C-alpha positions as semicolon CSV with decimal commas, in nm:
position;residue;x (nm);y (nm);z (nm)
1;F;0,000;0,000;0,000
2;P;0,167;0,328;-0,108
3;G;0,141;0,667;0,055
4;T;0,336;0,979;0,151
5;A;0,469;1,090;0,487
6;R;0,298;1,427;0,460
7;G;-0,043;1,274;0,392
8;L;-0,020;1,024;0,674
9;R;0,101;1,288;0,920
10;H;-0,199;1,503;0,827
11;L;-0,431;1,216;0,914
12;S;-0,245;1,150;1,241
13;G;-0,276;1,518;1,335
14;A;-0,656;1,492;1,310
15;Y;-0,646;1,221;1,576
16;P;-0,375;1,335;1,821
17;A;-0,449;1,063;2,071
18;Q;-0,353;0,798;1,819
19;T;0,002;0,721;1,703
20;P;0,080;0,623;1,342
21;G;0,140;0,269;1,461
22;A;-0,205;0,253;1,624
23;R;-0,373;0,360;1,301
24;L;-0,221;0,078;1,090
25;P;-0,516;-0,129;0,964
26;I;-0,378;-0,482;1,009
27;A;-0,215;-0,633;1,318
28;G;0,157;-0,690;1,262
29;S;0,179;-0,450;0,967
30;R;0,465;-0,200;0,933
31;L;0,549;0,123;0,750
32;C;0,876;0,145;0,553
33;L;1,047;0,404;0,336
34;Y;1,004;0,313;-0,029
35;E;1,357;0,432;-0,106
36;D;1,561;0,192;0,106
37;G;1,320;-0,014;0,319
38;T;1,391;0,165;0,650
39;E;1,114;0,078;0,897
40;L;0,937;0,381;1,050
41;T;0,899;0,381;1,426
42;G;0,671;0,627;1,601
43;D;0,953;0,873;1,675
44;Y;1,125;0,847;1,338
45;F;0,797;0,891;1,151
46;W;0,776;1,259;1,241
47;S;1,125;1,338;1,108
48;V;1,071;1,191;0,760
49;P;1,071;1,465;0,491
50;D;0,738;1,567;0,340
51;N;0,623;1,365;0,037
52;S;0,860;1,074;0,107
53;E;0,717;0,759;-0,049
54;L;0,609;0,495;0,204
55;V;0,515;0,128;0,175
56;L;0,272;-0,054;0,406
57;L;0,381;-0,414;0,470
58;T;0,164;-0,685;0,623
59;K;0,306;-0,957;0,847
60;G;0,571;-1,164;0,669
61;Q;0,630;-0,917;0,387
62;T;0,969;-0,756;0,327
63;W;1,084;-0,450;0,137
64;Q;1,444;-0,366;0,039
65;G;1,378;-0,042;-0,143
66;Y;1,410;0,015;-0,516
67;V;1,578;-0,324;-0,553
68;S;1,252;-0,494;-0,462
69;D;1,079;-0,324;-0,756
70;I;1,349;-0,442;-0,994
71;S;1,343;-0,795;-0,850
72;H;0,967;-0,814;-0,894
73;F;1,007;-0,681;-1,246
74;L;1,258;-0,955;-1,330
75;S;1,057;-1,233;-1,166
76;V;0,782;-1,188;-1,423
77;F;1,012;-1,330;-1,689
78;H;1,170;-1,675;-1,686
79;K;1,428;-1,555;-1,936
80;P;1,510;-1,194;-2,031
81;H;1,388;-1,103;-2,379
82;E;1,317;-0,802;-2,595
83;G;0,988;-0,724;-2,420
84;L;1,168;-0,688;-2,087
85;I;1,440;-0,470;-2,234
86;Q;1,185;-0,244;-2,403
87;A;0,980;-0,213;-2,085
88;A;1,288;-0,117;-1,882
89;R;1,385;0,146;-2,138
90;Q;1,036;0,297;-2,123
91;L;1,054;0,314;-1,743
92;L;1,398;0,474;-1,761
93;S;1,278;0,743;-2,002
94;G;1,032;0,875;-1,743
95;E;1,237;0,811;-1,428
96;L;1,372;1,109;-1,237
97;A;1,506;0,956;-0,912
98;P;1,884;0,909;-0,957
99;L;1,909;0,579;-0,769
100;R;1,622;0,422;-0,960
101;Q;1,779;0,549;-1,284
102;K;2,102;0,372;-1,193
103;L;1,921;0,048;-1,111
104;L;1,733;0,055;-1,440
105;V;2,054;0,124;-1,632
106;D;2,225;-0,167;-1,453
107;L;1,925;-0,384;-1,536
108;L;1,949;-0,296;-1,904
109;H;2,320;-0,373;-1,902
110;T;2,253;-0,714;-1,749
111;V;1,956;-0,837;-1,948
112;S;2,077;-0,719;-2,288
113;E;2,419;-0,884;-2,264
114;N;2,537;-1,104;-2,547
115;I;2,897;-1,150;-2,438
116;A;2,977;-1,464;-2,636
117;A;2,868;-1,312;-2,968
118;E;3,155;-1,168;-3,171
119;T;3,038;-1,081;-3,522
120;R;2,794;-0,824;-3,655
121;A;2,564;-1,104;-3,770
122;E;2,555;-1,256;-3,419
123;D;2,478;-0,931;-3,233
124;P;2,349;-0,653;-3,465
125;P;2,240;-0,414;-3,183
126;W;2,599;-0,397;-3,052
127;F;2,714;-0,242;-3,381
128;E;2,448;0,029;-3,401
129;G;2,611;0,359;-3,494
130;L;2,940;0,202;-3,607
131;E;3,083;0,203;-3,958
132;S;3,012;-0,107;-4,166
133;R;3,384;-0,185;-4,194
134;F;3,379;-0,320;-3,839
135;R;3,274;-0,684;-3,878
136;S;3,361;-0,803;-3,527
137;K;3,358;-0,664;-3,174
138;S;3,730;-0,729;-3,131
139;S;3,815;-0,535;-3,446
140;Y;3,629;-0,229;-3,317
141;L;3,776;-0,246;-2,965
142;R;4,123;-0,290;-3,113
143;Y;4,062;0,017;-3,331
144;S;3,939;0,208;-3,025
145;C;4,266;0,142;-2,841
146;E;4,476;0,220;-3,149
147;S;4,297;0,554;-3,181
148;R;4,391;0,650;-2,826
149;I;4,758;0,561;-2,881
150;R;4,765;0,744;-3,215
151;G;4,629;1,047;-3,034
152;Y;4,914;1,032;-2,784
153;L;5,165;1,011;-3,071
154;R;5,013;1,319;-3,237
155;E;5,043;1,513;-2,911
156;V;5,410;1,420;-2,881
157;G;5,478;1,516;-3,244
158;A;5,304;1,850;-3,201
159;Y;5,543;1,938;-2,920
160;S;5,831;1,965;-3,171
161;S;5,724;2,323;-3,249
162;L;5,807;2,415;-2,889
163;V;6,153;2,261;-2,898
164;G;6,453;2,486;-2,962
165;A;6,609;2,484;-3,307
166;E;6,924;2,309;-3,184
167;A;6,724;2,011;-3,052
168;Q;6,430;2,002;-3,291
169;E;6,584;1,778;-3,557
170;E;6,672;1,501;-3,311
171;F;6,334;1,536;-3,138
172;V;6,160;1,474;-3,470
173;Q;6,386;1,175;-3,541
174;I;6,300;1,021;-3,204
175;V;5,927;1,071;-3,266
176;E;5,968;0,899;-3,604
177;A;6,144;0,606;-3,436
178;M;5,857;0,577;-3,188
179;S;5,609;0,590;-3,475
180;R;5,785;0,302;-3,654
181;R;5,779;0,096;-3,333
182;L;5,409;0,163;-3,285
183;R;5,327;0,064;-3,642
184;A;5,514;-0,261;-3,588
185;V;5,293;-0,347;-3,288
186;S;4,971;-0,210;-3,443
187;Y;4,962;0,078;-3,194
188;N;4,913;-0,167;-2,905
189;G;4,554;-0,227;-3,011
190;S;4,584;-0,572;-2,852
191;Y;4,530;-0,410;-2,511
192;F;4,153;-0,399;-2,579
193;D;4,132;-0,714;-2,795
194;R;3,997;-1,010;-2,600
195;G;4,121;-1,242;-2,874
196;A;4,483;-1,131;-2,838
197;K;4,712;-1,399;-2,701
198;A;4,937;-1,155;-2,517
199;S;4,934;-0,805;-2,367
200;R;4,554;-0,772;-2,348
201;L;4,415;-0,586;-2,047
202;C;4,099;-0,796;-2,023
203;T;3,993;-1,155;-1,964
204;P;3,929;-1,389;-2,260
205;E;3,558;-1,301;-2,219
206;G;3,628;-0,929;-2,243
207;W;3,602;-0,816;-1,880
208;F;3,813;-0,513;-1,789
209;S;3,890;-0,413;-1,430
210;C;3,979;-0,062;-1,322
211;Q;4,343;-0,046;-1,213
212;G;4,276;0,240;-0,974
213;P;4,406;0,599;-0,957
214;F;4,769;0,670;-1,039
215;D;4,872;0,686;-0,672
216;V;4,728;0,353;-0,551
217;D;4,785;-0,010;-0,646
218;D;4,425;-0,104;-0,728
219;C;4,066;0,019;-0,745
220;A;3,893;0,041;-0,407
221;S;3,552;0,053;-0,578
222;K;3,623;-0,260;-0,786
223;H;3,497;-0,098;-1,106
224;S;3,463;-0,343;-1,393
225;I;3,302;-0,347;-1,735
226;N;3,261;-0,570;-2,036
227;P;3,231;-0,355;-2,351
228;Y;3,175;-0,674;-2,552
229;S;2,844;-0,741;-2,374
230;N;2,609;-0,481;-2,521
231;R;2,596;-0,144;-2,695
232;E;2,545;0,051;-2,371
233;S;2,861;-0,097;-2,219
234;R;3,055;-0,033;-2,540
235;V;2,962;0,335;-2,529
236;L;3,029;0,360;-2,155
237;F;3,373;0,206;-2,197
238;S;3,475;0,504;-2,410
239;T;3,469;0,713;-2,089
240;W;3,735;0,493;-1,926
241;N;4,086;0,636;-1,950
242;L;4,433;0,507;-2,028
243;D;4,593;0,731;-1,768
244;H;4,965;0,810;-1,768
245;V;5,104;0,752;-1,418
246;I;5,400;0,976;-1,498
247;E;5,220;1,250;-1,687
248;K;5,262;1,288;-2,061
249;K;5,229;1,666;-2,108
250;R;5,358;1,787;-1,773
251;T;5,656;1,554;-1,740
252;I;5,751;1,298;-2,006
253;V;5,757;1,510;-2,321
254;P;5,923;1,816;-2,158
255;T;6,183;1,585;-2,001
256;L;6,259;1,433;-2,340
257;A;6,303;1,775;-2,499
258;E;6,528;1,892;-2,216
259;A;6,733;1,572;-2,234
260;I;6,805;1,631;-2,603
261;K;6,912;1,986;-2,529
262;E;7,144;1,881;-2,245
263;Q;7,271;1,549;-2,381
264;D;7,632;1,665;-2,433
265;G;7,734;1,369;-2,646
266;R;7,518;1,115;-2,458
267;E;7,262;0,902;-2,641
268;I;6,892;0,944;-2,553
269;D;6,725;0,620;-2,446
270;W;6,418;0,686;-2,659
271;E;6,281;0,337;-2,587
272;Y;6,244;0,435;-2,222
273;F;6,036;0,737;-2,320
274;Y;5,842;0,519;-2,564
275;S;5,750;0,280;-2,282
276;L;5,627;0,570;-2,066
277;L;5,420;0,724;-2,342
278;F;5,262;0,425;-2,514
279;T;5,277;0,107;-2,308
280;S;5,121;-0,045;-1,998
281;E;5,450;0,013;-1,814
282;N;5,316;0,363;-1,743
283;L;4,952;0,344;-1,856
284;K;4,669;0,245;-1,622
285;L;4,316;0,167;-1,739
286;V;4,085;0,356;-1,505
287;H;3,714;0,422;-1,458
288;I;3,629;0,790;-1,501
289;A;3,570;0,821;-1,124
290;C;3,925;0,699;-1,059
291;H;4,085;0,937;-1,310
292;K;4,249;1,202;-1,093
293;K;4,328;1,513;-1,296
294;T;4,555;1,668;-1,035
295;N;4,929;1,712;-1,076
296;H;5,082;1,367;-1,024
297;K;5,414;1,519;-0,915
298;L;5,612;1,223;-1,051
299;S;5,938;1,240;-1,246
300;C;6,112;1,031;-1,506
301;D;6,389;0,802;-1,381
302;P;6,711;1,006;-1,422
303;D;6,912;0,686;-1,460
304;R;6,715;0,583;-1,768
305;I;6,704;0,905;-1,967
306;Y;7,035;0,834;-2,140
307;K;7,175;0,503;-2,251
308;P;7,459;0,374;-2,034
309;L;7,801;0,459;-2,166
310;T;7,970;0,151;-2,300
311;K;8,327;0,118;-2,194
312;P;8,564;0,023;-2,476
313;K;8,701;-0,327;-2,439
314;R;9,065;-0,340;-2,346
315;K;9,282;-0,528;-2,588
316;R;9,472;-0,805;-2,427
317;P;9,845;-0,780;-2,482
318;A;9,978;-1,034;-2,727
319;K;10,145;-1,328;-2,563
320;K;10,515;-1,346;-2,625
321;C;10,644;-1,662;-2,772
322;P;10,893;-1,844;-2,546
């Protein structure tokens, strides 16, 4: 039985000798908040905000808040199907309460999953809005990762205009060397490809776990996502970040430019900078809530900026014949 706190308090005020509990129509019945299932005692009843939604429970009934609505919704169907998905989407379109919106979104993510499917023919809804050249989920996710890495490379290349004339030529040469290395490994697109045999950041089924902010070892919130499951998850995954632990713009690229300027005959270890800019040695996959945009205040390893000087081998003196 639904009602509001304001309405029930108005009725109780008309009969001051009676408490809300005394006015409940059935012995053993209870009043709960619709939102989270909190049971209303006589004292707590008067502190509930006006127009809060209430639920009247008879003996033996339970209420866990919004989750109970969703559970009842799911129990109608033995197996999720298009009718359920459509009904949930219609409810979501008119829902204003943030928590219920989240539950409905989570429901849609769950019931519309088709994780095992890989091709466009097997799961057409997953490919809605994508170019026809993408024939499989893995090919699109690989492209998505490649696009991010290509973007990083463009940012590094654009920095050459800020480098002094005396260092610019070598800076450009190093960027070209990095570009050749990236082409050879397909811009590390395998990080997002669940079919890759090595270097992928997900399980064989396509589950990704947040690796946590740059300054901790893992994600306290245990964020996870499978962009292979449905279109909604694919779109949501685009908001996850490949975050540089040692920052790209603030630290890595300026350090590289300065190292070229101050090298004084030493050889730049460009592969070290490559690993910081484009590989999982310095990249963490993070949920948007774990992406801290503050200054990381981390520096490049000074012992790895230049290649170690190789000492010339000493020639052994020729043995004299007896």
